[in-house]
Coordinates of C-alpha atoms in Angstrom, one line a residue:
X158 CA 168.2 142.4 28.6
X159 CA 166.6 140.3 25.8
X160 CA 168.4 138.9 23.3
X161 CA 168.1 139.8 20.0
X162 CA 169.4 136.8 17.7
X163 CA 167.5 133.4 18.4
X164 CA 168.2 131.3 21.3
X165 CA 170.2 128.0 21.4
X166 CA 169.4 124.9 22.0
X167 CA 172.0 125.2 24.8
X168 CA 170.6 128.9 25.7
X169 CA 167.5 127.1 26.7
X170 CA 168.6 124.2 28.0
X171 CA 171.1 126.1 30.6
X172 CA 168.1 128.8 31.6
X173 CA 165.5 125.5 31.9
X174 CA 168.9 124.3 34.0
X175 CA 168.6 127.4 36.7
X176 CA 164.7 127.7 36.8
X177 CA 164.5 124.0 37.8
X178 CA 166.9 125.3 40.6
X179 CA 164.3 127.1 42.0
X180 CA 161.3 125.1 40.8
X181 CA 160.8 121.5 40.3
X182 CA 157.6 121.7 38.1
X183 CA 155.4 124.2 35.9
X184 CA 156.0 125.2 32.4
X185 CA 159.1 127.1 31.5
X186 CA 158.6 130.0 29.6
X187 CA 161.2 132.1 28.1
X188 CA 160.8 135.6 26.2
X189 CA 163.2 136.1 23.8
X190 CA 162.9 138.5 20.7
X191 CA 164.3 135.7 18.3
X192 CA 162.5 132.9 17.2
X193 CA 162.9 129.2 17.7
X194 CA 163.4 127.3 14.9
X195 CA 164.5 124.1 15.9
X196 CA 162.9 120.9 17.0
X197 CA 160.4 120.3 19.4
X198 CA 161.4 117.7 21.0
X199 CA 164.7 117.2 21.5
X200 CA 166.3 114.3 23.9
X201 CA 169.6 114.7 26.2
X202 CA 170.3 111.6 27.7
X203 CA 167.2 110.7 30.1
X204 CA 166.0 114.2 29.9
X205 CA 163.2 115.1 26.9
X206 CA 163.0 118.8 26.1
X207 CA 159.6 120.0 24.3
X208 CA 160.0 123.7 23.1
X209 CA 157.2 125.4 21.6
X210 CA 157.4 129.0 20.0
X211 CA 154.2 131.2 20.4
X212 CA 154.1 134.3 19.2
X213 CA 150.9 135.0 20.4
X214 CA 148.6 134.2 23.7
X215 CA 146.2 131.6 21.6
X216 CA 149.6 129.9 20.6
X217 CA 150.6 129.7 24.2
X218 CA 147.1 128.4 25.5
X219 CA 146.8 125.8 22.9
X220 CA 150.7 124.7 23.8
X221 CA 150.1 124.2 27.9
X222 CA 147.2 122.0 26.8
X223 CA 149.4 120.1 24.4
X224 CA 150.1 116.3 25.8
X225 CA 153.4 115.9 26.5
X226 CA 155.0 112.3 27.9
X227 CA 155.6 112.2 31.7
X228 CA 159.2 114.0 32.9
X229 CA 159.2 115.7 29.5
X230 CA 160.5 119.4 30.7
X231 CA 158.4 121.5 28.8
X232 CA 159.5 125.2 27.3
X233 CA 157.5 128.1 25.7
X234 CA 159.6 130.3 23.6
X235 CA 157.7 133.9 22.9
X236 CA 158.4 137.6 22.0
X237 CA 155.3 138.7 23.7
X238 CA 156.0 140.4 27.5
X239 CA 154.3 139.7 30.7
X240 CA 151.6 142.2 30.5
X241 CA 150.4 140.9 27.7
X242 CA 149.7 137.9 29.3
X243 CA 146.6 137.1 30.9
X244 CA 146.5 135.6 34.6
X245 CA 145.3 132.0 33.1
X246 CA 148.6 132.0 31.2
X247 CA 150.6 133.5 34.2
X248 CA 149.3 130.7 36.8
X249 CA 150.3 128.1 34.6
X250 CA 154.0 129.2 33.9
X251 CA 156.7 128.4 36.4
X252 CA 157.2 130.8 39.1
X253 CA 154.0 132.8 37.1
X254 CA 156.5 134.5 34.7
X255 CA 158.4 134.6 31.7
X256 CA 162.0 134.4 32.0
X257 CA 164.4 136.5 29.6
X258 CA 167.4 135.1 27.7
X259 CA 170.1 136.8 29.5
X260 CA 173.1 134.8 28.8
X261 CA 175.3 136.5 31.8
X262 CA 172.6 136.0 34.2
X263 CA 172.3 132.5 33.3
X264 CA 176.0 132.3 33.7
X265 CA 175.8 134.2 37.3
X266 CA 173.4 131.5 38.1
X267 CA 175.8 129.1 36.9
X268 CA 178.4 130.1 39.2
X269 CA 176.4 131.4 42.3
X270 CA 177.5 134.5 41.4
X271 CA 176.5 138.2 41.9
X272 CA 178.9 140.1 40.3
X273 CA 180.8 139.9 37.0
X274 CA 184.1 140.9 36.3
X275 CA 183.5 144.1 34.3
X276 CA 186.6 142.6 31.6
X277 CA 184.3 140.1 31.2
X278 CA 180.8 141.3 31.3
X279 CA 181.4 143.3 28.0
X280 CA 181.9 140.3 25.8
X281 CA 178.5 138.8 25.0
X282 CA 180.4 135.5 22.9
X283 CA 182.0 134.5 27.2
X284 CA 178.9 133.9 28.1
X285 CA 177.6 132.3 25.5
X286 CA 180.4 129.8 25.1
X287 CA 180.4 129.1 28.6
X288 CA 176.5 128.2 28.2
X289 CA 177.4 126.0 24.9
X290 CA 180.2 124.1 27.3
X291 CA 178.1 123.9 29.9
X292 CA 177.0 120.4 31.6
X293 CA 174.7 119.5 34.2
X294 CA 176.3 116.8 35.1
X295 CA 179.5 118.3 35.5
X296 CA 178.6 121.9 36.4
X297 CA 180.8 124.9 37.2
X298 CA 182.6 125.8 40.3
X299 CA 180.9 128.5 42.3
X300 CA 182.8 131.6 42.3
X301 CA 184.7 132.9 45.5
X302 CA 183.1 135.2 46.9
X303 CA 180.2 135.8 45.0
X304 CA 182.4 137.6 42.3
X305 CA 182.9 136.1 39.2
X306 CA 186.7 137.0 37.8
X307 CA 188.5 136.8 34.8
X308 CA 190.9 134.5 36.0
X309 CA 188.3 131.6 36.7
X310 CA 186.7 132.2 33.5
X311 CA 189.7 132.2 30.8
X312 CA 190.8 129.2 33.0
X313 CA 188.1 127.4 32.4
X314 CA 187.7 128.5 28.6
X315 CA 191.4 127.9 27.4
X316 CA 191.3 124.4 29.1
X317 CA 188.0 123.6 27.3
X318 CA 188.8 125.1 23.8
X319 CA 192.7 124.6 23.6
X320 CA 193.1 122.2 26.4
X321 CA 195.5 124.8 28.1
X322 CA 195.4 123.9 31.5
X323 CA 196.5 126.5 33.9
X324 CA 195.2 128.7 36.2
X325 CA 197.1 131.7 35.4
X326 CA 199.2 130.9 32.3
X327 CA 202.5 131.8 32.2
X328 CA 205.3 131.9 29.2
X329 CA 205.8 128.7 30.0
X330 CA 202.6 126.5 30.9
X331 CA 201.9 128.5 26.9
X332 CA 205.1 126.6 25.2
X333 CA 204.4 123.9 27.1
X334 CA 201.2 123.0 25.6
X335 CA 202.2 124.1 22.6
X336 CA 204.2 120.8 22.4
X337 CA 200.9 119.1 21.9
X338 CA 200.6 118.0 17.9
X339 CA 197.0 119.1 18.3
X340 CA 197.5 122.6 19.7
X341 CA 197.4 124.5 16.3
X342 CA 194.4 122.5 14.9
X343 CA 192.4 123.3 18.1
X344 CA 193.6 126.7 18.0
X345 CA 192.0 127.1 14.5
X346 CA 188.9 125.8 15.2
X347 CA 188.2 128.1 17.9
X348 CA 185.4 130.9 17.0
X349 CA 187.8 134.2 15.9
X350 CA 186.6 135.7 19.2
X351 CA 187.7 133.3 21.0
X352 CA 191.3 133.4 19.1
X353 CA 191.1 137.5 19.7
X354 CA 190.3 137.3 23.4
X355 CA 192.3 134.5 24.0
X356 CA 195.5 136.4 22.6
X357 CA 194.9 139.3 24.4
X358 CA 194.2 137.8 27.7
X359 CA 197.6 135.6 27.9
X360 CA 199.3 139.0 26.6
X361 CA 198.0 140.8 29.5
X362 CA 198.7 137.6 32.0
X363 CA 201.8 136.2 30.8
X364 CA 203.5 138.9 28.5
X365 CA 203.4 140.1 25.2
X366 CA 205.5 137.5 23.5
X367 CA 202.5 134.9 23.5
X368 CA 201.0 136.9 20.9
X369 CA 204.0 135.9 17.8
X370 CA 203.6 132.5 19.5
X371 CA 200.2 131.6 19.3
X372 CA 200.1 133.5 16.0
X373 CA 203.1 131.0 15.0
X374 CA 201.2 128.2 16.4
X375 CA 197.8 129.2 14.5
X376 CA 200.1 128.9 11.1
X377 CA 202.0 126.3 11.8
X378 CA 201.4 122.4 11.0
X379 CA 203.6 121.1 13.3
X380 CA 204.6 122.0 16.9
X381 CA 207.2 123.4 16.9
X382 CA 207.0 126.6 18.9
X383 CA 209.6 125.6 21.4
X384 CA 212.2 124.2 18.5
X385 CA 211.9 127.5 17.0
X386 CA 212.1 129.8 19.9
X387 CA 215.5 127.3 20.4
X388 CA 217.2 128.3 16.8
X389 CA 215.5 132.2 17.4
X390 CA 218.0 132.0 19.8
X391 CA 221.2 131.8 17.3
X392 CA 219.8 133.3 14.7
X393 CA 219.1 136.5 16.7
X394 CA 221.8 136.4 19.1
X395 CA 223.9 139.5 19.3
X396 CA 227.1 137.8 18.8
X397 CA 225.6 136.8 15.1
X398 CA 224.5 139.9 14.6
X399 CA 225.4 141.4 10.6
X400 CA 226.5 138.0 10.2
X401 CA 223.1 136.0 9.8
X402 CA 220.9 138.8 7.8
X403 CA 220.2 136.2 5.4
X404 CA 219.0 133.6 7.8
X405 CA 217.0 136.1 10.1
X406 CA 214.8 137.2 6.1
X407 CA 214.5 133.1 5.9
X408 CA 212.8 132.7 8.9
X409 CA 210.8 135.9 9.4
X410 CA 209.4 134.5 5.5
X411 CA 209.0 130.8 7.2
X412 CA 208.3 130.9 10.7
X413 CA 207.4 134.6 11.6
X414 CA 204.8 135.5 8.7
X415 CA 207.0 137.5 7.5
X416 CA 207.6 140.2 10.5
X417 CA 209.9 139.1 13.0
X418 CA 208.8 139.8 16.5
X419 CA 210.8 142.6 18.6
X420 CA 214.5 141.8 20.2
X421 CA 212.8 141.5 23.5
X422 CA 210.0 138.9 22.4
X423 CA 212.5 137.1 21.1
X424 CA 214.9 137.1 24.4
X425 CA 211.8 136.0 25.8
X426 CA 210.5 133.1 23.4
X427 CA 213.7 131.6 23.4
X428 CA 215.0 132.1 27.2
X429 CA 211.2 130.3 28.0
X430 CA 212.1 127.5 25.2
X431 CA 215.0 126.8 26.7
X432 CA 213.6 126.4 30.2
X433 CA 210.8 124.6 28.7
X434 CA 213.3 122.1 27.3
X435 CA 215.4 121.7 30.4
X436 CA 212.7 121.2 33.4
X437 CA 209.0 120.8 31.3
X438 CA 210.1 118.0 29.0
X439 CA 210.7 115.1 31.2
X440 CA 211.1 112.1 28.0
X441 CA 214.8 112.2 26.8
X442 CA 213.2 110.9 23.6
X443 CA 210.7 114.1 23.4
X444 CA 213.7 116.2 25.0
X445 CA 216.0 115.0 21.6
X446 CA 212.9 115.4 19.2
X447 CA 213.2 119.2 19.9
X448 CA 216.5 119.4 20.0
X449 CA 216.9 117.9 16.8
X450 CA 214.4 120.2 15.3
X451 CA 216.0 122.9 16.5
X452 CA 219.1 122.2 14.6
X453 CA 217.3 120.7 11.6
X454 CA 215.6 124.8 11.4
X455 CA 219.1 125.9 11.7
X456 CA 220.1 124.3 8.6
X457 CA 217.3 125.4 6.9
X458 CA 218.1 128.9 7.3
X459 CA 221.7 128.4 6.9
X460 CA 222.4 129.6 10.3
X461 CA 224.6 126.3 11.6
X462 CA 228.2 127.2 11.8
X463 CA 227.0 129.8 14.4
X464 CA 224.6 126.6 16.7
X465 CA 227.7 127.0 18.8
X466 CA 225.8 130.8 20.3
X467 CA 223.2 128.3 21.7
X468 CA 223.5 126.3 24.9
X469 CA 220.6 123.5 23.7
X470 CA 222.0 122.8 20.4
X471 CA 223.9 118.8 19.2
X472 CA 225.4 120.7 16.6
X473 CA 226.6 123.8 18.5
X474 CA 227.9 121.6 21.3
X475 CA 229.9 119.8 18.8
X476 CA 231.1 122.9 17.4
X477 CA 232.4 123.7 21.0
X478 CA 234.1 120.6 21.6
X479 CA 235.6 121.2 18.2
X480 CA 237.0 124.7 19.3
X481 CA 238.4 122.8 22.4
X482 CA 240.1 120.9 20.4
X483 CA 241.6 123.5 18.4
X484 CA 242.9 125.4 21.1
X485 CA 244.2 122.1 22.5
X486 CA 246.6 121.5 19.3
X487 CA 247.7 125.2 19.1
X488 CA 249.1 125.1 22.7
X489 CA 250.8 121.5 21.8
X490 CA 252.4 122.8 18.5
X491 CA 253.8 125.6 20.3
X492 CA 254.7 124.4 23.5
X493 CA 252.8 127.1 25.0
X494 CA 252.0 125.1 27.7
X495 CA 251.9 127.9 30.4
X496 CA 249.3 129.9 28.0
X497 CA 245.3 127.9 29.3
X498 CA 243.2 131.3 29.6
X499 CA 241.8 130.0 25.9
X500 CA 241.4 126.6 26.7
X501 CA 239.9 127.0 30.0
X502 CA 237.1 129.3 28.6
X503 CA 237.0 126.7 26.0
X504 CA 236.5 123.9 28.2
X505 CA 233.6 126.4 30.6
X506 CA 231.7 127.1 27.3
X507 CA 231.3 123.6 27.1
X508 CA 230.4 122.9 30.5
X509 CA 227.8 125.4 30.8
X510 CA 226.5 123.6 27.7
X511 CA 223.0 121.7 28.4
X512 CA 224.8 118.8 27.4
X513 CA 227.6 118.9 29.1
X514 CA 225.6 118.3 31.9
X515 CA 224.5 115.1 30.4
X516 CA 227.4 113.9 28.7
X517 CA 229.4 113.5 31.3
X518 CA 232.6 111.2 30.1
X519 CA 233.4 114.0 27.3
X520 CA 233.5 116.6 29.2
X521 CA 235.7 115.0 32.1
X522 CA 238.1 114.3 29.7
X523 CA 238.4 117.4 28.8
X524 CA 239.6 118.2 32.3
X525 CA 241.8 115.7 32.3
X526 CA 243.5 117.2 29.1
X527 CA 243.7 120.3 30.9
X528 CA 245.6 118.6 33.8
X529 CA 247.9 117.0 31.8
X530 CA 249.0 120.2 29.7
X531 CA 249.4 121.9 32.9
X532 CA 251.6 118.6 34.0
X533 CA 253.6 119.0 30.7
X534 CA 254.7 122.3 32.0
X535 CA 255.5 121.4 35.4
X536 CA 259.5 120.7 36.2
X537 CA 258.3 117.2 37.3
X538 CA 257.8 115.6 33.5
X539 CA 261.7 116.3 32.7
X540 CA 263.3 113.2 31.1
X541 CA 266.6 114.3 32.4
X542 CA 267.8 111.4 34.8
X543 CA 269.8 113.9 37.2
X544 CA 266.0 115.9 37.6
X545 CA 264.3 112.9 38.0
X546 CA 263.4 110.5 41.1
X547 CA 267.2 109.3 42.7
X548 CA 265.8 105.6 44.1
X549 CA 263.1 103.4 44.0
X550 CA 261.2 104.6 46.8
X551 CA 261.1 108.1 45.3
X552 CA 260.0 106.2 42.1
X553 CA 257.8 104.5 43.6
X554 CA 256.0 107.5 45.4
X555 CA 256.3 109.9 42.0
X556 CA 254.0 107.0 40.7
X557 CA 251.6 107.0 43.4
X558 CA 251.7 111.0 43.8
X559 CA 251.7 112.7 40.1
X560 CA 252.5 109.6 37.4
X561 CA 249.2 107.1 38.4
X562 CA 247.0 110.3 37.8
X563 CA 248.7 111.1 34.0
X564 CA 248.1 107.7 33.5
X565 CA 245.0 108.1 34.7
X566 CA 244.4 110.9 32.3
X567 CA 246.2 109.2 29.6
X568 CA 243.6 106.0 30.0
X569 CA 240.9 108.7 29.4
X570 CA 241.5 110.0 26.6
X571 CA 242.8 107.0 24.7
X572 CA 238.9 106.4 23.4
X573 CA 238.8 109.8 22.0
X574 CA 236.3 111.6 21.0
X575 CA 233.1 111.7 17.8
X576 CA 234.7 115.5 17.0
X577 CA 237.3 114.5 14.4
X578 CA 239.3 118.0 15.7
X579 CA 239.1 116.8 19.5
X580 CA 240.3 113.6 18.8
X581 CA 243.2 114.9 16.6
X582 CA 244.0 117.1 20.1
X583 CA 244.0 114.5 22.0
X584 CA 246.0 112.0 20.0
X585 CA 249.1 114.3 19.8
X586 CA 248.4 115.3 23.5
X587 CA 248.9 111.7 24.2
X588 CA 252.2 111.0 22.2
X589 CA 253.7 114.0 23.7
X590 CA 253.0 112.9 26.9
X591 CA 253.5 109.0 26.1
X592 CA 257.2 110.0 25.6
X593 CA 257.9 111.2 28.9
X594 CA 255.8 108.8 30.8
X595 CA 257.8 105.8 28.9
X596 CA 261.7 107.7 29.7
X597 CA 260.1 107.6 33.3
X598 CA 258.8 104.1 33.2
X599 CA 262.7 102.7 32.0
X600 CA 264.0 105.1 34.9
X601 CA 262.2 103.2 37.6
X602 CA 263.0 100.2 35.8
X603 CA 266.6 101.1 35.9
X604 CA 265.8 101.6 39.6
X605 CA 264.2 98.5 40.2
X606 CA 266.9 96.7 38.9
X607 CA 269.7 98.1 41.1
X608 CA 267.8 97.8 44.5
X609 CA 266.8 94.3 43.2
X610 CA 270.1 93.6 42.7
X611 CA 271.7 95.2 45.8
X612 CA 269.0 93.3 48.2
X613 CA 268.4 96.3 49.8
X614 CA 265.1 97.4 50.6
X615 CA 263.2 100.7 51.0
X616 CA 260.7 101.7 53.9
X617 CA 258.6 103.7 51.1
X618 CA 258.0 100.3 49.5
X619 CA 256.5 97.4 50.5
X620 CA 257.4 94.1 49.1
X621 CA 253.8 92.2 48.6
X622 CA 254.9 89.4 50.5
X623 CA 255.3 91.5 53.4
X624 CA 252.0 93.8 53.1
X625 CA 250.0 91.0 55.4
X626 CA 252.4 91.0 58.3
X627 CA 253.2 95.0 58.1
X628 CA 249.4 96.7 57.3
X629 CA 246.6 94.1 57.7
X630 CA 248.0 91.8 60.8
X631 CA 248.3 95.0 62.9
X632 CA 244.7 96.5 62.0
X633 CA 242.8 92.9 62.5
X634 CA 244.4 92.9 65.6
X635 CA 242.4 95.9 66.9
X636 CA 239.4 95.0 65.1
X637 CA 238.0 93.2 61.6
X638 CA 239.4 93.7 58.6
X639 CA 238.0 93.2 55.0
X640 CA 241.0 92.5 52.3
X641 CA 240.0 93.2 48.7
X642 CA 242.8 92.1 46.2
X643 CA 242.0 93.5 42.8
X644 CA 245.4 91.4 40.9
X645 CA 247.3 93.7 38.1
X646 CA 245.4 97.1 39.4
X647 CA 247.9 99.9 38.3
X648 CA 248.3 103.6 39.8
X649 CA 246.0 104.5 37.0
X650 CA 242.6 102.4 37.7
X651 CA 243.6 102.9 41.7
X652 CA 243.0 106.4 41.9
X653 CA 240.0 106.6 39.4
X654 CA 238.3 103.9 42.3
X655 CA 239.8 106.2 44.7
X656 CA 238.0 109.3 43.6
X657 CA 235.0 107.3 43.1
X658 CA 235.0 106.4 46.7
X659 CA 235.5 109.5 48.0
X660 CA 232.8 111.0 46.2
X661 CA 231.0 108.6 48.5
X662 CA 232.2 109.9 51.5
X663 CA 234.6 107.1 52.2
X664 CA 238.2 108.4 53.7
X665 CA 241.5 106.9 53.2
X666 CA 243.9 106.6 56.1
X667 CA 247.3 105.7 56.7
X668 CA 249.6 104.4 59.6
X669 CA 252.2 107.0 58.2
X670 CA 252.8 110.3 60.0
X671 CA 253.4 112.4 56.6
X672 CA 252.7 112.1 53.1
X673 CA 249.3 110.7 51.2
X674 CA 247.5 108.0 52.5
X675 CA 248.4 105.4 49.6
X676 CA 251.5 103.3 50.4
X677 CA 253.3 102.2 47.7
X678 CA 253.7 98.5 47.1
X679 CA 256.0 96.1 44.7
X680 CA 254.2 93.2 42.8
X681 CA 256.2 89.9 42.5
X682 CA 259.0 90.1 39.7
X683 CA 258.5 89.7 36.4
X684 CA 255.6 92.0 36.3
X685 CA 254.0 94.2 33.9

């Protein structure tokens, strides 16, 4: 096959590359139906390149006697076929022939190759690109087996025109380089058969979805394929759906060029956006820069109330705390506290919130407002003395079984919350339950006070004069013992160490035979 537009520089240079495989010295000549028209001499680093078109046997004579300096490689360029050479030419010429410019057989050379990938072999531009980015000194791998596919090849030319690394792209490896501010630009500058083979091969490897992306990303000045794909999601969701018509028009006219992909691309751009965002983008800074894009397109579009559909969103995870606290203050108002269904699907919606995997303090605080509502409708709570703990030791274990942990909870939730309609929740969940915990607090008091003044004393408590001689003395006896005295530690601040030990896989154990492990014990009098 000869080519019928003139040969590059690179044409040349990558056929000269091949022949010199075979032999080290002669003159290159190369038949090709177009003419040269570039320089003679042209220099790539140490190697000098002297190309000469002849369009006739005199021409190609005079040229193989032309001086040329030593190690210059030199090239005859003519139109003319071998039989109309005579054998003075022939013998002078590498190999004693003319060589066509056949840019696939170059490129089989290339890649030790004997076979082309017929998906390949019918677009002339592959193998012409692959000859303009090839390099001697770097080279291409040979291809397995002897067969060159199109998997090696789009590799090879995605990485070197869009710097999409990957060996068989996927949804993903496409969103995540399109997170690279340079991605569009490079896209744009690629030939248009690049762009049209490049679309159709990453539809046909990693589904048809990349087509609206890259499209997007060819528009678009910034990056923000995955931010979009992240407020797609809300906008599109089927929850929203007659409810946002006005925002879907405002970003088909913005972000889809005016025709909004099909339900399933869009499923599909913003499931892979989300996965991109929670495993691809490592930088908590980079991770907030999307997310915060995300939103900032929501608000453009005038889709925000509904960020609460996605599961990336600030502003929709706000919005859910919000709702949590809503549901919180309905069941307080009423009493209702027997009635959770709401608030506990309130309080999963959250959870399965990216960022209620990240945020960590909120949403533990939210179960403890859950526990506490339940323990306002428990029998235990009752302010009515005859219900309530008959002595000090059963005052003192209600504290160390059920009262440390609402004050516990209580100690939680006193910070409150950036969600004006959480914190609101949790203010009047803490005065309702303020107001039992203090009629409990002046019960053991009262209890205090009569076994104090009895001199009596209680198994179920231990005086802390007496927790030396009855608890440690008897264990450092067997063995050592490490005494940690944290002075003024309530119920409260115990069992939140507690749990944090046990999470630990630490164990608490007691010397009694029933009961919890903790043992209540009586600070010195006056005490807080």
């Amino acid at each position: 096959m000869t080519t019928t537009t003139a040969p590059t520089f690179q044409q040349i240079k990558a056929q000269v590359a091949v022949i010199r495989k075979q032999v080290s010295n002669g003159v290159i000549g190369i038949r090709a139906a177009g003419r040269w028209t570039g320089e003679r001499l042209r220099r790539v680093g140490t190697e000098s390149y002297l190309i000469e078109q002849c369009d006739s046997p005199l021409a190609i004579r005079m040229a193989l006697r032309a001086d040329a300096e030593a190690d210059t490689i030199k090239v005859i360029i003519t139109p003319l076929e071998e039989r109309e050479l005579s054998d003075d030419i022939l013998v002078r010429l590498a190999k004693r022939k003319l060589f066509p410019v056949d840019a696939w057989q170059i490129v089989k050379a290339l890649f030790q190759a004997h076979d082309v990938d017929p998906r390949l072999a019918k677009n002339r531009w592959i193998a012409e690109q692959l000859l303009e980015h090839g390099s001697d000194s770097i080279g291409y791998p040979s291809a397995s087996g002897g067969f060159l596919d199109a998997e090696l090849i789009w590799s090879i030319l995605l990485e070197r025109n869009l710097g999409l690394g990957a060996d068989r792209p996927d949804l993903l490896s496409v969103l995540r380089w399109s997170l690279d501010p340079r991605c569009g630009e490079r896209l744009r500058a690629a030939p248009l058969p690049f762009r049209e083979g490049a679309t159709a091969w990453l539809s046909e490897v990693a589904g048809p979805t990349v087509e609206p992306i890259l499209s997007f990303v060819e528009r678009s000045p910034r990056a923000d394929a995955v931010a979009v794909g992240l407020a797609a999601g809300v906008v599109f969701h089927p929850d929203a759906s007659g409810k946002l018509e006005r925002a879907a028009g405002k970003m088909e006219e913005r972000y889809f060029g005016g025709k909004t992909p099909n339900a399933t691309a869009v499923d599909r751009w913003t499931a892979a956006a989300s996965e991109v965002l929670r495993t691809q983008i490592t930088d908590p800074r980079a991770k907030q820069v999307q997310i915060e894009r995300s939103d900032e397109i929501l608000r453009e579009v005038g889709a925000e109330s509904f960020a609460y559909l996605s599961p990336t969103s600030s502003i929709g995870f706000d919005q859910r705390l919000a709702e949590f606290g809503r549901k919180l203050t309905q069941i307080l108002e009423n009493r209702a506290y027997a009635d959770l269904e709401d608030l506990v699907q309130a309080r999963i919606r959250i959870r399965d919130h990216d960022l209620g995997t990240r945020d960590r303090r909120r949403v533990d605080r939210l179960e403890m407002a859950i526990r506490l509502v339940r323990w306002l409708g428990s029998s235990n709570p009752a302010v009515s003395a005859s219900t309530g703990p008959q002595s000090l030791g059963e005052a003192a274990e209600y504290q160390v079984n059920e009262g440390g942990f609402a004050d516990w909870a209580r100690l939680s939730l006193r910070a409150g919350d950036l969600v004006r309609a959480l914190t609101d929740a949790y203010t009047l969940l803490l005065a309702r339950v303020s107001e039992i915990r203090e009629a409990q607090a002046r019960r053991f008091a009262e209890h205090l006070r009569l076994a104090t003044e009895a001199g009596g004393s209680d198994e179920r408590v231990i005086p802390v004069e007496e927790i030396l001689g009855r608890i440690v003395a008897p264990l450092a006896a067997k063995q050592p013992v490490l005494l940690l005295v944290m002075d003024g530690m309530s119920m409260a601040v115990c069992h939140e160490i507690l749990g944090d030990i046990r999470g630990q896989e630490w164990i608490p154990i007691s010397d009694r035979q029933a009961g919890t492990a903790i043992r209540p014990g009586l600070a010195v009098i006056p005490s807080v």
